Amino acid sequence: MDLIARTIGNAAGLWLAASLLSGIWITGGSSTTDTVLIYLLVGLVLALVNSVVKPVAKVIAFPLYVLTFGLFALVVNGAMLMLTSAISQTTSAGLVVSSFGTAVLGSLIVSVISAVVVGLIGPRQKD
């Protein structure tokens, strides 16, 4: 259930980021249903990248996290969005991010929206 909630949250965040930033867009999708499915697929890829690659990147970059008081997380999140873009572009439809600066801004939007959505529909922890 957690992966489903994170996928939906990431898809919603990606949609908002693509709506607000001119450097992020989704390719493919001739109909609304196709576009929604592409957003969900890219959201799933981002959730998997954040689950598998991001912890390794955080361990490797730990000194930079300490040195920058955690602000290096923005760079790591931007890199994860760029990696998601590279992975999803191997198909005929996917995420396109034009620059690293746009990826950092987009990852900030995706993180906030995803946290809100996961908080609303995600699994509840028992006390």
XYZ file of C-alpha atoms in Angstrom:
127
model
C 0.000 0.000 0.000
C 2.891 2.351 0.739
C 4.311 1.997 -2.789
C 0.885 2.727 -4.294
C 0.472 5.847 -2.156
C 3.972 7.065 -3.040
C 3.326 6.395 -6.737
C 0.108 8.434 -6.674
C 1.803 11.186 -4.668
C 4.746 11.330 -7.062
C 2.396 11.393 -10.063
C 0.456 14.305 -8.556
C 3.686 16.147 -7.778
C 5.041 15.538 -11.263
C 1.827 16.831 -12.778
C 2.046 20.043 -10.746
C 5.756 20.464 -11.494
C 5.108 19.981 -15.211
C 2.262 22.498 -15.025
C 4.320 25.148 -13.219
C 7.789 24.718 -14.739
C 8.446 25.063 -18.450
C 11.516 22.800 -18.258
C 9.616 19.668 -17.182
C 7.103 17.856 -19.352
C 5.751 14.417 -20.178
C 6.116 13.013 -23.690
C 3.634 10.653 -25.249
C 0.027 10.259 -24.316
C -2.397 11.127 -27.059
C -5.427 10.998 -24.765
C -6.128 11.987 -21.188
C -6.121 8.356 -20.070
C -2.742 7.767 -21.684
C -1.323 10.887 -20.034
C -2.585 9.841 -16.590
C -1.108 6.357 -17.048
C 2.230 7.863 -18.091
C 2.243 10.096 -14.991
C 1.508 7.047 -12.825
C 4.240 5.017 -14.531
C 6.805 7.805 -14.117
C 5.624 8.222 -10.505
C 6.302 4.518 -9.955
C 9.765 4.822 -11.481
C 10.503 7.802 -9.214
C 9.273 5.870 -6.164
C 11.539 2.947 -7.045
C 14.524 5.220 -7.687
C 13.933 6.915 -4.336
C 13.667 3.516 -2.627
C 16.733 1.900 -4.188
C 19.228 4.525 -5.343
C 18.585 7.443 -2.987
C 19.668 5.656 0.237
C 22.995 4.761 -1.374
C 23.472 8.340 -2.563
C 22.677 9.640 0.928
C 25.305 7.396 2.513
C 27.946 8.375 -0.019
C 27.124 12.093 0.280
C 26.811 12.105 4.089
C 29.781 14.462 4.609
C 28.196 16.972 2.220
C 24.897 16.712 4.083
C 26.699 17.571 7.321
C 28.772 20.330 5.733
C 25.735 22.030 4.163
C 23.383 21.423 7.111
C 21.171 19.178 4.986
C 20.802 21.493 1.983
C 22.663 18.973 -0.160
C 19.412 16.973 -0.068
C 18.092 19.347 -2.733
C 20.946 18.325 -5.031
C 20.362 14.609 -4.366
C 16.618 14.991 -4.985
C 17.320 16.815 -8.244
C 19.701 14.050 -9.282
C 17.023 11.439 -8.540
C 14.574 13.329 -10.768
C 17.196 13.520 -13.541
C 17.806 9.758 -13.173
C 14.061 9.124 -13.386
C 13.978 11.218 -16.545
C 16.842 9.226 -18.064
C 15.189 5.905 -17.200
C 11.749 6.895 -18.450
C 13.054 8.328 -21.721
C 14.175 4.879 -22.820
C 10.560 4.251 -23.839
C 8.410 6.195 -26.293
C 6.733 8.095 -23.450
C 8.198 9.517 -20.292
C 9.513 12.433 -18.285
C 11.742 15.103 -19.798
C 13.738 17.481 -17.599
C 15.635 20.177 -19.466
C 18.264 21.194 -16.880
C 19.587 20.353 -13.443
C 18.268 23.607 -11.965
C 14.807 22.746 -13.208
C 15.215 19.269 -11.722
C 16.024 20.739 -8.302
C 12.973 23.045 -8.414
C 10.811 20.227 -9.732
C 11.986 17.829 -7.053
C 11.083 20.392 -4.411
C 7.538 20.630 -5.789
C 7.251 16.847 -6.170
C 8.498 16.258 -2.614
C 5.999 18.646 -1.025
C 2.985 17.433 -3.014
C 3.955 13.789 -2.591
C 4.301 14.219 1.177
C 0.833 15.778 1.374
C -0.797 13.086 -0.776
C 0.950 10.216 1.042
C -0.059 11.792 4.345
C -3.674 11.818 3.222
C -3.981 8.389 1.559
C -0.976 6.494 2.899
C -1.061 3.741 5.503
C -1.543 4.791 9.110
C 0.959 3.711 11.742
C -0.435 2.088 14.845
C 0.702 3.343 18.228
